[in-house]
PDB file of C-alpha atoms in Angstrom:
ATOM      1  CA  UNK G  27     -58.424  14.005 -59.506  1.00 66.00           C
ATOM      2  CA  UNK G  28     -60.798  13.822 -62.533  1.00 81.00           C
ATOM      3  CA  UNK G  29     -63.222  10.909 -62.802  1.00 90.00           C
ATOM      4  CA  UNK G  30     -62.227   8.375 -65.481  1.00 95.00           C
ATOM      5  CA  UNK G  31     -64.954   6.871 -67.638  1.00 93.00           C
ATOM      6  CA  UNK G  32     -65.133   3.099 -68.121  1.00 93.00           C
ATOM      7  CA  UNK G  33     -66.759   1.383 -71.098  1.00 93.00           C
ATOM      8  CA  UNK G  34     -67.360  -2.382 -70.954  1.00 92.00           C
ATOM      9  CA  UNK G  35     -67.333  -4.258 -74.251  1.00 94.00           C
ATOM     10  CA  UNK G  36     -69.435  -7.400 -73.916  1.00 92.00           C
ATOM     11  CA  UNK G  37     -70.647 -10.087 -76.292  1.00 92.00           C
ATOM     12  CA  UNK G  38     -70.445 -13.818 -76.899  1.00 88.00           C
ATOM     13  CA  UNK G  39     -67.458 -15.494 -78.545  1.00 82.00           C
ATOM     14  CA  UNK G  40     -66.789 -14.290 -82.085  1.00 84.00           C
ATOM     15  CA  UNK G  41     -69.336 -11.478 -82.108  1.00 91.00           C
ATOM     16  CA  UNK G  42     -66.887  -8.784 -83.248  1.00 90.00           C
ATOM     17  CA  UNK G  43     -65.756  -7.055 -80.028  1.00 92.00           C
ATOM     18  CA  UNK G  44     -62.138  -6.540 -81.083  1.00 90.00           C
ATOM     19  CA  UNK G  45     -63.133  -5.176 -84.500  1.00 91.00           C
ATOM     20  CA  UNK G  46     -65.404  -2.607 -82.855  1.00 93.00           C
ATOM     21  CA  UNK G  47     -62.778  -1.775 -80.226  1.00 93.00           C
ATOM     22  CA  UNK G  48     -60.236  -0.922 -82.942  1.00 92.00           C
ATOM     23  CA  UNK G  49     -62.682   1.508 -84.563  1.00 92.00           C
ATOM     24  CA  UNK G  50     -63.503   3.120 -81.210  1.00 93.00           C
ATOM     25  CA  UNK G  51     -59.830   3.552 -80.265  1.00 93.00           C
ATOM     26  CA  UNK G  52     -59.055   5.239 -83.601  1.00 91.00           C
ATOM     27  CA  UNK G  53     -61.910   7.705 -83.046  1.00 90.00           C
ATOM     28  CA  UNK G  54     -60.921   8.420 -79.431  1.00 91.00           C
ATOM     29  CA  UNK G  55     -57.323   9.078 -80.445  1.00 91.00           C
ATOM     30  CA  UNK G  56     -58.435  11.497 -83.185  1.00 92.00           C
ATOM     31  CA  UNK G  57     -60.440  13.375 -80.544  1.00 91.00           C
ATOM     32  CA  UNK G  58     -57.273  13.687 -78.447  1.00 93.00           C
ATOM     33  CA  UNK G  59     -58.541  11.489 -75.600  1.00 94.00           C
ATOM     34  CA  UNK G  60     -56.145   9.696 -73.242  1.00 96.00           C
ATOM     35  CA  UNK G  61     -57.295   6.095 -73.513  1.00 96.00           C
ATOM     36  CA  UNK G  62     -56.266   2.815 -71.863  1.00 96.00           C
ATOM     37  CA  UNK G  63     -57.423  -0.730 -72.584  1.00 95.00           C
ATOM     38  CA  UNK G  64     -57.888  -3.835 -70.463  1.00 92.00           C
ATOM     39  CA  UNK G  65     -58.160  -7.036 -72.507  1.00 87.00           C
ATOM     40  CA  UNK G  66     -59.294 -10.312 -70.997  1.00 81.00           C
ATOM     41  CA  UNK G  67     -58.616 -13.667 -72.688  1.00 73.00           C
ATOM     42  CA  UNK G  68     -59.688 -17.068 -71.444  1.00 62.00           C
ATOM     43  CA  UNK G  69     -56.537 -18.628 -72.898  1.00 57.00           C
ATOM     44  CA  UNK G  70     -52.954 -18.491 -71.707  1.00 58.00           C
ATOM     45  CA  UNK G  71     -51.872 -16.157 -74.515  1.00 57.00           C
ATOM     46  CA  UNK G  72     -53.349 -12.995 -75.989  1.00 59.00           C
ATOM     47  CA  UNK G  73     -54.218 -12.891 -79.682  1.00 57.00           C
ATOM     48  CA  UNK G  74     -56.173  -9.640 -79.846  1.00 60.00           C
ATOM     49  CA  UNK G  75     -53.695  -7.341 -78.064  1.00 68.00           C
ATOM     50  CA  UNK G  76     -52.043  -6.564 -81.429  1.00 73.00           C
ATOM     51  CA  UNK G  77     -55.175  -4.598 -82.321  1.00 78.00           C
ATOM     52  CA  UNK G  78     -54.361  -1.993 -79.649  1.00 88.00           C
ATOM     53  CA  UNK G  79     -52.045   0.857 -80.771  1.00 87.00           C
ATOM     54  CA  UNK G  80     -48.493   0.376 -79.487  1.00 88.00           C
ATOM     55  CA  UNK G  81     -48.412   3.705 -77.649  1.00 90.00           C
ATOM     56  CA  UNK G  82     -51.680   3.060 -75.775  1.00 94.00           C
ATOM     57  CA  UNK G  83     -51.608   1.790 -72.166  1.00 95.00           C
ATOM     58  CA  UNK G  84     -52.714  -1.849 -72.176  1.00 93.00           C
ATOM     59  CA  UNK G  85     -53.284  -4.368 -69.403  1.00 91.00           C
ATOM     60  CA  UNK G  86     -53.895  -8.025 -70.206  1.00 86.00           C
ATOM     61  CA  UNK G  87     -55.693 -10.548 -68.030  1.00 79.00           C
ATOM     62  CA  UNK G  88     -55.138 -14.077 -69.277  1.00 69.00           C
ATOM     63  CA  UNK G  89     -56.258 -17.597 -68.461  1.00 60.00           C
ATOM     64  CA  UNK G  90     -59.520 -16.725 -66.735  1.00 62.00           C
ATOM     65  CA  UNK G  91     -62.485 -14.370 -66.759  1.00 58.00           C
ATOM     66  CA  UNK G  92     -62.673 -10.860 -65.296  1.00 55.00           C
ATOM     67  CA  UNK G  93     -66.173 -11.366 -63.938  1.00 52.00           C
ATOM     68  CA  UNK G  94     -65.244 -14.184 -61.558  1.00 53.00           C
ATOM     69  CA  UNK G  95     -61.815 -15.874 -61.361  1.00 53.00           C
ATOM     70  CA  UNK G  96     -59.896 -12.691 -62.230  1.00 54.00           C
ATOM     71  CA  UNK G  97     -62.134 -10.047 -60.652  1.00 59.00           C
ATOM     72  CA  UNK G  98     -59.549  -9.138 -57.999  1.00 71.00           C
ATOM     73  CA  UNK G  99     -56.832  -8.814 -60.663  1.00 80.00           C
ATOM     74  CA  UNK G 100     -59.079  -6.563 -62.754  1.00 84.00           C
ATOM     75  CA  UNK G 101     -59.434  -4.244 -59.773  1.00 83.00           C
ATOM     76  CA  UNK G 102     -55.647  -4.112 -59.372  1.00 86.00           C
ATOM     77  CA  UNK G 103     -55.032  -3.532 -63.096  1.00 90.00           C
ATOM     78  CA  UNK G 104     -57.488  -0.634 -63.257  1.00 92.00           C
ATOM     79  CA  UNK G 105     -55.987   0.858 -60.110  1.00 92.00           C
ATOM     80  CA  UNK G 106     -52.502   0.651 -61.665  1.00 93.00           C
ATOM     81  CA  UNK G 107     -53.686   2.342 -64.859  1.00 95.00           C
ATOM     82  CA  UNK G 108     -55.222   5.179 -62.847  1.00 95.00           C
ATOM     83  CA  UNK G 109     -52.045   5.724 -60.841  1.00 94.00           C
ATOM     84  CA  UNK G 110     -49.626   5.423 -63.790  1.00 95.00           C
ATOM     85  CA  UNK G 111     -51.429   7.459 -66.444  1.00 96.00           C
ATOM     86  CA  UNK G 112     -53.493  10.609 -66.825  1.00 96.00           C
ATOM     87  CA  UNK G 113     -56.582   9.044 -68.431  1.00 96.00           C
ATOM     88  CA  UNK G 114     -59.946  10.141 -69.779  1.00 95.00           C
ATOM     89  CA  UNK G 115     -61.403   6.724 -70.505  1.00 96.00           C
ATOM     90  CA  UNK G 116     -60.725   2.977 -70.090  1.00 96.00           C
ATOM     91  CA  UNK G 117     -62.166   0.314 -72.384  1.00 96.00           C
ATOM     92  CA  UNK G 118     -62.526  -3.202 -70.991  1.00 93.00           C
ATOM     93  CA  UNK G 119     -62.893  -5.969 -73.584  1.00 92.00           C
ATOM     94  CA  UNK G 120     -64.294  -8.979 -71.748  1.00 88.00           C
ATOM     95  CA  UNK G 121     -64.138 -12.627 -72.739  1.00 81.00           C
ATOM     96  CA  UNK G 122     -67.085 -13.908 -74.728  1.00 79.00           C
ATOM     97  CA  UNK G 123     -68.417 -15.722 -71.670  1.00 77.00           C
ATOM     98  CA  UNK G 124     -68.317 -12.853 -69.173  1.00 78.00           C
ATOM     99  CA  UNK G 125     -71.368 -11.341 -67.500  1.00 76.00           C
ATOM    100  CA  UNK G 126     -71.106  -7.554 -68.024  1.00 79.00           C
ATOM    101  CA  UNK G 127     -72.838  -6.618 -64.753  1.00 72.00           C
ATOM    102  CA  UNK G 128     -70.373  -8.672 -62.711  1.00 72.00           C
ATOM    103  CA  UNK G 129     -67.542  -6.825 -64.489  1.00 80.00           C
ATOM    104  CA  UNK G 130     -69.307  -3.565 -63.659  1.00 78.00           C
ATOM    105  CA  UNK G 131     -69.539  -4.583 -59.992  1.00 71.00           C
ATOM    106  CA  UNK G 132     -65.776  -5.164 -59.882  1.00 76.00           C
ATOM    107  CA  UNK G 133     -65.156  -1.704 -61.368  1.00 78.00           C
ATOM    108  CA  UNK G 134     -67.257  -0.157 -58.605  1.00 72.00           C
ATOM    109  CA  UNK G 135     -65.315  -1.703 -55.724  1.00 71.00           C
ATOM    110  CA  UNK G 136     -64.491   0.557 -52.744  1.00 63.00           C
ATOM    111  CA  UNK G 137     -60.960   0.967 -54.109  1.00 73.00           C
ATOM    112  CA  UNK G 138     -62.211   2.388 -57.423  1.00 82.00           C
ATOM    113  CA  UNK G 139     -65.705   3.770 -56.817  1.00 71.00           C
ATOM    114  CA  UNK G 140     -64.678   7.421 -56.351  1.00 77.00           C
ATOM    115  CA  UNK G 141     -62.166   7.385 -59.206  1.00 88.00           C
ATOM    116  CA  UNK G 142     -64.225   5.951 -62.066  1.00 90.00           C
ATOM    117  CA  UNK G 143     -67.653   6.238 -63.633  1.00 86.00           C
ATOM    118  CA  UNK G 144     -69.257   3.481 -65.681  1.00 84.00           C
ATOM    119  CA  UNK G 145     -70.146   5.214 -68.908  1.00 88.00           C
ATOM    120  CA  UNK G 146     -71.633   2.289 -70.836  1.00 89.00           C
ATOM    121  CA  UNK G 147     -72.006  -1.420 -71.430  1.00 89.00           C
ATOM    122  CA  UNK G 148     -71.815  -2.191 -75.147  1.00 94.00           C
ATOM    123  CA  UNK G 149     -72.895  -5.666 -76.248  1.00 95.00           C
ATOM    124  CA  UNK G 150     -71.934  -7.093 -79.625  1.00 96.00           C
ATOM    125  CA  UNK G 151     -74.402  -9.674 -80.875  1.00 96.00           C
ATOM    126  CA  UNK G 152     -73.762 -12.062 -83.755  1.00 95.00           C
ATOM    127  CA  UNK G 153     -77.073 -12.161 -85.681  1.00 96.00           C
ATOM    128  CA  UNK G 154     -76.589 -15.773 -86.829  1.00 94.00           C
ATOM    129  CA  UNK G 155     -75.605 -16.922 -83.353  1.00 92.00           C
ATOM    130  CA  UNK G 156     -78.725 -15.291 -81.917  1.00 96.00           C
ATOM    131  CA  UNK G 157     -80.958 -17.086 -84.425  1.00 96.00           C
ATOM    132  CA  UNK G 158     -79.316 -20.415 -83.632  1.00 93.00           C
ATOM    133  CA  UNK G 159     -78.874 -19.917 -79.882  1.00 92.00           C
ATOM    134  CA  UNK G 160     -81.325 -22.731 -79.036  1.00 91.00           C
ATOM    135  CA  UNK G 161     -78.600 -25.150 -80.161  1.00 88.00           C
ATOM    136  CA  UNK G 162     -76.400 -23.948 -77.291  1.00 86.00           C
ATOM    137  CA  UNK G 163     -76.607 -25.277 -73.758  1.00 81.00           C
ATOM    138  CA  UNK G 164     -79.112 -23.552 -71.473  1.00 82.00           C
ATOM    139  CA  UNK G 165     -76.520 -21.598 -69.395  1.00 78.00           C
ATOM    140  CA  UNK G 166     -75.012 -20.146 -72.579  1.00 84.00           C
ATOM    141  CA  UNK G 167     -78.447 -19.180 -73.890  1.00 88.00           C
ATOM    142  CA  UNK G 168     -79.092 -17.385 -70.583  1.00 85.00           C
ATOM    143  CA  UNK G 169     -75.692 -15.702 -70.681  1.00 86.00           C
ATOM    144  CA  UNK G 170     -76.250 -14.249 -74.157  1.00 91.00           C
ATOM    145  CA  UNK G 171     -79.697 -13.001 -73.091  1.00 91.00           C
ATOM    146  CA  UNK G 172     -78.149 -11.369 -70.006  1.00 87.00           C
ATOM    147  CA  UNK G 173     -75.490  -9.679 -72.152  1.00 91.00           C
ATOM    148  CA  UNK G 174     -78.354  -8.202 -74.199  1.00 93.00           C
ATOM    149  CA  UNK G 175     -80.524  -7.313 -71.213  1.00 88.00           C
ATOM    150  CA  UNK G 176     -77.971  -5.112 -69.458  1.00 85.00           C
ATOM    151  CA  UNK G 177     -76.488  -3.283 -72.445  1.00 90.00           C
ATOM    152  CA  UNK G 178     -76.765   0.446 -73.015  1.00 90.00           C
ATOM    153  CA  UNK G 179     -76.018  -0.248 -76.673  1.00 94.00           C
ATOM    154  CA  UNK G 180     -76.595  -3.495 -78.585  1.00 96.00           C
ATOM    155  CA  UNK G 181     -74.721  -3.759 -81.878  1.00 96.00           C
ATOM    156  CA  UNK G 182     -76.556  -6.380 -83.936  1.00 97.00           C
ATOM    157  CA  UNK G 183     -73.562  -7.446 -85.986  1.00 96.00           C
ATOM    158  CA  UNK G 184     -73.219  -9.532 -89.180  1.00 95.00           C
ATOM    159  CA  UNK G 185     -76.658  -8.600 -90.544  1.00 97.00           C
ATOM    160  CA  UNK G 186     -75.241  -9.287 -94.018  1.00 96.00           C
ATOM    161  CA  UNK G 187     -75.555 -12.984 -93.093  1.00 95.00           C
ATOM    162  CA  UNK G 188     -79.327 -12.881 -92.473  1.00 96.00           C
ATOM    163  CA  UNK G 189     -82.481 -11.705 -94.268  1.00 97.00           C
ATOM    164  CA  UNK G 190     -84.184  -8.331 -93.672  1.00 97.00           C
ATOM    165  CA  UNK G 191     -87.175 -10.203 -92.241  1.00 97.00           C
ATOM    166  CA  UNK G 192     -84.964 -12.039 -89.739  1.00 97.00           C
ATOM    167  CA  UNK G 193     -83.238  -8.789 -88.806  1.00 97.00           C
ATOM    168  CA  UNK G 194     -86.568  -7.110 -88.038  1.00 97.00           C
ATOM    169  CA  UNK G 195     -87.656 -10.109 -85.950  1.00 97.00           C
ATOM    170  CA  UNK G 196     -84.392 -10.119 -83.957  1.00 98.00           C
ATOM    171  CA  UNK G 197     -84.605  -6.380 -83.295  1.00 97.00           C
ATOM    172  CA  UNK G 198     -88.123  -6.839 -81.900  1.00 97.00           C
ATOM    173  CA  UNK G 199     -86.864  -9.655 -79.626  1.00 97.00           C
ATOM    174  CA  UNK G 200     -83.977  -7.517 -78.399  1.00 97.00           C
ATOM    175  CA  UNK G 201     -86.247  -4.571 -77.584  1.00 96.00           C
ATOM    176  CA  UNK G 202     -88.566  -6.851 -75.624  1.00 96.00           C
ATOM    177  CA  UNK G 203     -85.596  -8.094 -73.545  1.00 94.00           C
ATOM    178  CA  UNK G 204     -84.044  -4.638 -73.201  1.00 92.00           C
ATOM    179  CA  UNK G 205     -86.593  -1.834 -73.795  1.00 92.00           C
ATOM    180  CA  UNK G 206     -84.210   0.977 -72.804  1.00 88.00           C
ATOM    181  CA  UNK G 207     -81.083  -0.116 -74.683  1.00 90.00           C
ATOM    182  CA  UNK G 208     -80.270   1.258 -78.129  1.00 92.00           C
ATOM    183  CA  UNK G 209     -80.129  -1.328 -80.959  1.00 95.00           C
ATOM    184  CA  UNK G 210     -77.917  -0.631 -83.980  1.00 96.00           C
ATOM    185  CA  UNK G 211     -77.646  -3.091 -86.905  1.00 96.00           C
ATOM    186  CA  UNK G 212     -74.169  -3.446 -88.420  1.00 95.00           C
ATOM    187  CA  UNK G 213     -71.930  -5.279 -90.850  1.00 95.00           C
ATOM    188  CA  UNK G 214     -68.322  -5.914 -89.773  1.00 91.00           C
ATOM    189  CA  UNK G 215     -69.025  -3.821 -86.623  1.00 92.00           C
ATOM    190  CA  UNK G 216     -69.301  -0.656 -88.740  1.00 92.00           C
ATOM    191  CA  UNK G 217     -71.320   1.873 -86.735  1.00 92.00           C
ATOM    192  CA  UNK G 218     -71.187   5.600 -86.042  1.00 89.00           C
ATOM    193  CA  UNK G 219     -68.631   5.624 -83.224  1.00 85.00           C
ATOM    194  CA  UNK G 220     -70.080   8.906 -81.923  1.00 84.00           C
ATOM    195  CA  UNK G 221     -73.083   6.816 -80.870  1.00 83.00           C
ATOM    196  CA  UNK G 222     -70.829   4.907 -78.460  1.00 78.00           C
ATOM    197  CA  UNK G 223     -69.023   7.946 -77.114  1.00 72.00           C
ATOM    198  CA  UNK G 224     -72.234   9.904 -76.468  1.00 73.00           C
ATOM    199  CA  UNK G 225     -74.173   7.096 -74.753  1.00 71.00           C
ATOM    200  CA  UNK G 226     -76.137   7.817 -71.596  1.00 64.00           C
ATOM    201  CA  UNK G 227     -75.866   5.210 -68.843  1.00 60.00           C
ATOM    202  CA  UNK G 228     -79.109   3.529 -67.799  1.00 59.00           C
ATOM    203  CA  UNK G 229     -80.194   2.098 -64.471  1.00 58.00           C
ATOM    204  CA  UNK G 230     -79.199  -1.554 -64.008  1.00 55.00           C
ATOM    205  CA  UNK G 231     -81.905  -4.046 -63.140  1.00 57.00           C
ATOM    206  CA  UNK G 232     -81.577  -7.358 -61.360  1.00 55.00           C
ATOM    207  CA  UNK G 233     -79.322  -9.821 -63.074  1.00 52.00           C
ATOM    208  CA  UNK G 234     -79.061 -13.568 -63.084  1.00 54.00           C
ATOM    209  CA  UNK G 235     -75.645 -14.956 -62.264  1.00 54.00           C
ATOM    210  CA  UNK G 236     -74.883 -17.145 -65.233  1.00 51.00           C
ATOM    211  CA  UNK G 237     -71.328 -17.790 -66.144  1.00 50.00           C
ATOM    212  CA  UNK G 238     -70.016 -20.299 -68.600  1.00 46.00           C
ATOM    213  CA  UNK G 239     -66.877 -21.230 -66.685  1.00 46.00           C
ATOM    214  CA  UNK G 240     -68.859 -22.062 -63.561  1.00 48.00           C
ATOM    215  CA  UNK G 241     -71.930 -23.696 -65.123  1.00 46.00           C
ATOM    216  CA  UNK G 242     -70.413 -25.352 -68.175  1.00 49.00           C
ATOM    217  CA  UNK G 243     -67.079 -26.953 -68.849  1.00 49.00           C
ATOM    218  CA  UNK G 244     -65.738 -24.138 -71.012  1.00 54.00           C
ATOM    219  CA  UNK G 245     -62.052 -24.697 -71.696  1.00 67.00           C
ATOM    220  CA  UNK G 246     -59.265 -23.366 -73.873  1.00 70.00           C
ATOM    221  CA  UNK G 247     -56.542 -25.129 -75.793  1.00 81.00           C
ATOM    222  CA  UNK G 248     -53.498 -23.382 -77.271  1.00 82.00           C
ATOM    223  CA  UNK G 249     -51.599 -24.995 -80.141  1.00 89.00           C
ATOM    224  CA  UNK G 250     -48.453 -23.732 -81.875  1.00 89.00           C
ATOM    225  CA  UNK G 251     -47.359 -25.112 -85.247  1.00 93.00           C
ATOM    226  CA  UNK G 252     -43.592 -25.117 -85.714  1.00 93.00           C
ATOM    227  CA  UNK G 253     -43.874 -24.987 -89.521  1.00 93.00           C
ATOM    228  CA  UNK G 254     -46.309 -23.685 -92.150  1.00 93.00           C
ATOM    229  CA  UNK G 255     -49.088 -26.176 -92.825  1.00 95.00           C
ATOM    230  CA  UNK G 256     -51.142 -27.313 -95.805  1.00 95.00           C
ATOM    231  CA  UNK G 257     -54.113 -25.019 -96.420  1.00 94.00           C
ATOM    232  CA  UNK G 258     -56.046 -27.974 -97.886  1.00 94.00           C
ATOM    233  CA  UNK G 259     -55.483 -30.183 -94.814  1.00 95.00           C
ATOM    234  CA  UNK G 260     -56.423 -27.318 -92.524  1.00 95.00           C
ATOM    235  CA  UNK G 261     -59.659 -26.692 -94.421  1.00 94.00           C
ATOM    236  CA  UNK G 262     -60.493 -30.416 -94.188  1.00 94.00           C
ATOM    237  CA  UNK G 263     -59.896 -30.227 -90.428  1.00 94.00           C
ATOM    238  CA  UNK G 264     -62.264 -27.244 -90.094  1.00 93.00           C
ATOM    239  CA  UNK G 265     -65.024 -29.166 -91.872  1.00 90.00           C
ATOM    240  CA  UNK G 266     -64.880 -31.818 -89.140  1.00 89.00           C
ATOM    241  CA  UNK G 267     -65.093 -29.277 -86.303  1.00 86.00           C
ATOM    242  CA  UNK G 268     -67.575 -30.370 -83.582  1.00 83.00           C
ATOM    243  CA  UNK G 269     -70.243 -27.826 -82.613  1.00 75.00           C
ATOM    244  CA  UNK G 270     -68.851 -27.815 -79.062  1.00 76.00           C
ATOM    245  CA  UNK G 271     -65.930 -25.696 -80.330  1.00 82.00           C
ATOM    246  CA  UNK G 272     -67.342 -22.180 -80.366  1.00 74.00           C
ATOM    247  CA  UNK G 273     -64.309 -20.125 -81.254  1.00 75.00           C
ATOM    248  CA  UNK G 274     -60.832 -20.388 -82.773  1.00 83.00           C
ATOM    249  CA  UNK G 275     -58.538 -17.409 -83.211  1.00 78.00           C
ATOM    250  CA  UNK G 276     -54.873 -16.884 -83.820  1.00 83.00           C
ATOM    251  CA  UNK G 277     -52.183 -16.645 -86.470  1.00 86.00           C
ATOM    252  CA  UNK G 278     -51.425 -19.206 -89.142  1.00 92.00           C
ATOM    253  CA  UNK G 279     -49.081 -19.675 -92.114  1.00 94.00           C
ATOM    254  CA  UNK G 280     -49.648 -21.960 -95.075  1.00 95.00           C
ATOM    255  CA  UNK G 281     -47.121 -23.784 -97.255  1.00 94.00           C
ATOM    256  CA  UNK G 282     -46.163 -21.776-100.333  1.00 91.00           C
ATOM    257  CA  UNK G 283     -47.694 -18.521 -99.062  1.00 91.00           C
ATOM    258  CA  UNK G 284     -45.301 -15.980 -97.457  1.00 90.00           C
ATOM    259  CA  UNK G 285     -48.029 -14.099 -95.541  1.00 90.00           C
ATOM    260  CA  UNK G 286     -49.097 -14.727 -91.959  1.00 90.00           C
ATOM    261  CA  UNK G 287     -52.889 -14.778 -91.642  1.00 90.00           C
ATOM    262  CA  UNK G 288     -55.026 -13.654 -88.725  1.00 84.00           C
ATOM    263  CA  UNK G 289     -57.483 -16.541 -88.422  1.00 87.00           C
ATOM    264  CA  UNK G 290     -60.950 -16.365 -86.853  1.00 81.00           C
ATOM    265  CA  UNK G 291     -63.588 -19.081 -86.550  1.00 83.00           C
ATOM    266  CA  UNK G 292     -67.028 -18.764 -84.953  1.00 71.00           C
ATOM    267  CA  UNK G 293     -70.156 -20.914 -85.263  1.00 59.00           C
ATOM    268  CA  UNK G 294     -68.799 -22.974 -88.133  1.00 71.00           C
ATOM    269  CA  UNK G 295     -67.640 -19.963 -90.159  1.00 74.00           C
ATOM    270  CA  UNK G 296     -63.878 -19.503 -90.768  1.00 84.00           C
ATOM    271  CA  UNK G 297     -62.434 -16.145 -91.760  1.00 81.00           C
ATOM    272  CA  UNK G 298     -58.841 -15.139 -92.420  1.00 85.00           C
ATOM    273  CA  UNK G 299     -57.069 -11.933 -93.389  1.00 84.00           C
ATOM    274  CA  UNK G 300     -53.439 -11.060 -94.066  1.00 84.00           C
ATOM    275  CA  UNK G 301     -52.056  -9.770 -90.786  1.00 79.00           C
ATOM    276  CA  UNK G 302     -48.934  -8.009 -92.014  1.00 76.00           C
ATOM    277  CA  UNK G 303     -47.184  -9.380 -88.908  1.00 72.00           C
ATOM    278  CA  UNK G 304     -44.588 -12.089 -88.370  1.00 75.00           C
ATOM    279  CA  UNK G 305     -46.226 -14.021 -85.577  1.00 77.00           C
ATOM    280  CA  UNK G 306     -45.926 -17.491 -84.129  1.00 81.00           C
ATOM    281  CA  UNK G 307     -48.225 -19.989 -85.828  1.00 88.00           C
ATOM    282  CA  UNK G 308     -50.475 -20.170 -82.764  1.00 87.00           C
ATOM    283  CA  UNK G 309     -54.203 -20.928 -82.505  1.00 87.00           C
ATOM    284  CA  UNK G 310     -56.440 -20.641 -79.428  1.00 79.00           C
ATOM    285  CA  UNK G 311     -59.480 -22.946 -79.245  1.00 84.00           C
ATOM    286  CA  UNK G 312     -62.413 -22.147 -76.933  1.00 72.00           C
ATOM    287  CA  UNK G 313     -65.152 -24.687 -76.391  1.00 75.00           C
ATOM    288  CA  UNK G 314     -67.204 -26.914 -74.181  1.00 71.00           C
ATOM    289  CA  UNK G 315     -65.411 -29.981 -72.786  1.00 72.00           C
ATOM    290  CA  UNK G 316     -62.480 -29.700 -75.174  1.00 79.00           C
ATOM    291  CA  UNK G 317     -60.568 -32.929 -75.655  1.00 85.00           C
ATOM    292  CA  UNK G 318     -57.017 -31.555 -75.431  1.00 86.00           C
ATOM    293  CA  UNK G 319     -55.304 -34.819 -76.309  1.00 91.00           C
ATOM    294  CA  UNK G 320     -57.444 -35.405 -79.391  1.00 91.00           C
ATOM    295  CA  UNK G 321     -56.953 -31.840 -80.612  1.00 92.00           C
ATOM    296  CA  UNK G 322     -53.208 -31.996 -80.054  1.00 93.00           C
ATOM    297  CA  UNK G 323     -52.890 -35.315 -81.877  1.00 95.00           C
ATOM    298  CA  UNK G 324     -55.011 -34.118 -84.813  1.00 95.00           C
ATOM    299  CA  UNK G 325     -53.130 -30.841 -85.221  1.00 95.00           C
ATOM    300  CA  UNK G 326     -49.726 -32.521 -84.914  1.00 95.00           C
ATOM    301  CA  UNK G 327     -50.769 -34.968 -87.640  1.00 95.00           C
ATOM    302  CA  UNK G 328     -51.792 -32.049 -89.869  1.00 95.00           C
ATOM    303  CA  UNK G 329     -48.319 -30.539 -89.426  1.00 95.00           C
ATOM    304  CA  UNK G 330     -46.581 -33.863 -90.013  1.00 94.00           C
ATOM    305  CA  UNK G 331     -48.605 -34.613 -93.147  1.00 93.00           C
ATOM    306  CA  UNK G 332     -48.157 -31.034 -94.346  1.00 92.00           C
ATOM    307  CA  UNK G 333     -44.371 -31.385 -94.168  1.00 89.00           C
ATOM    308  CA  UNK G 334     -44.537 -34.609 -96.181  1.00 86.00           C
ATOM    309  CA  UNK G 335     -46.681 -32.874 -98.829  1.00 79.00           C
ATOM    310  CA  UNK G 336     -44.272 -29.928 -98.819  1.00 63.00           C
ATOM    311  CA  UNK G 337     -41.435 -32.223 -99.801  1.00 51.00           C
TER     312      UNK G 337
END
C-alpha cells in the first residue's frame, strides 16, 4: 500500500487558510492527484466546506479542535479516508486556534504511522494581526508564535495592508523564530502553488503546549437569520464589534439585493463577496468569552428592525 502524504494547513483565525486551500486543490487536481480534505471547524456547522470540489473526498470535524478535543476523531477520519479511497495526498485545514504539532502527533498515531507521511506544515499569517498581536491575550500570542515556529512554509498574507518597511521587519522576526522555514509574502494568499507541493519536511523541535480552548475561554456562536436584513443596520452592528470577537464567517442576504454573500470578518475588517449559492443566512462568531444571550438579542433586533424598514 503506497504511503499517503499529509499537509497540515495552520494559521490563526481569518489568516486566509481556506483561500489558499482552494488554490492548492485546483493545482493538485490539474496534476491528476487523488486528493482528500479534512476540515475542522470550532462551530457546530461548516461554512468553508463549500470551497472543496464536490467530487473530492471530504471529512468534517465540527464543534471542537483536532489538536485536543477531537484528536481521536481525526485519527478515525483519516483512517476511513485511507480505507475508502486510493489517495495520493490529504490536506488538513485546522481551526485558527489549533497547534500544528499536536495535529501532526495525531496523524502519526500507531494506527496511521505506517500509512502516511507528514509532507509539510503550512502556516498562514495575517500581516496586520502579527503587527497587532500584543493586543491579544498571552496564550494567543504564544499560539501564533508556535504556529510560525513549526511551519515548513510561512505565507505572510495580506501584505497589501502594510508598508514595505513593516513587511521587511516582520520577515526578519519570522526568520528569527523559524530559521529553517521558508517565508513567502502574499496578497489574497496568491503564491506559486508548486512551492507548497515541492516542500521538504524539516525536523520538529520542542513545542510549547498552548491551546486557546484550554487556556482561554474561546467560544463559538451560530446565528441564522430567517429573512434578509438591512445592510445599513448590519454595518452599524459591525462598527460596535468588541475586540474579543476575532472572527465572523458565514452567508448573509440583504434587503433589496438578490445575491447571497459570503461574509468574512477578522480583526475589525469585514469582507464580503457574492457567493453564487443559495445558502441559509447563517453566521458563525468565534471569540473570547462570547456573550451568547447578548449576541442573540442584538442580532434578532437587527432582523426585526430590518423587517420594519423593509415594509
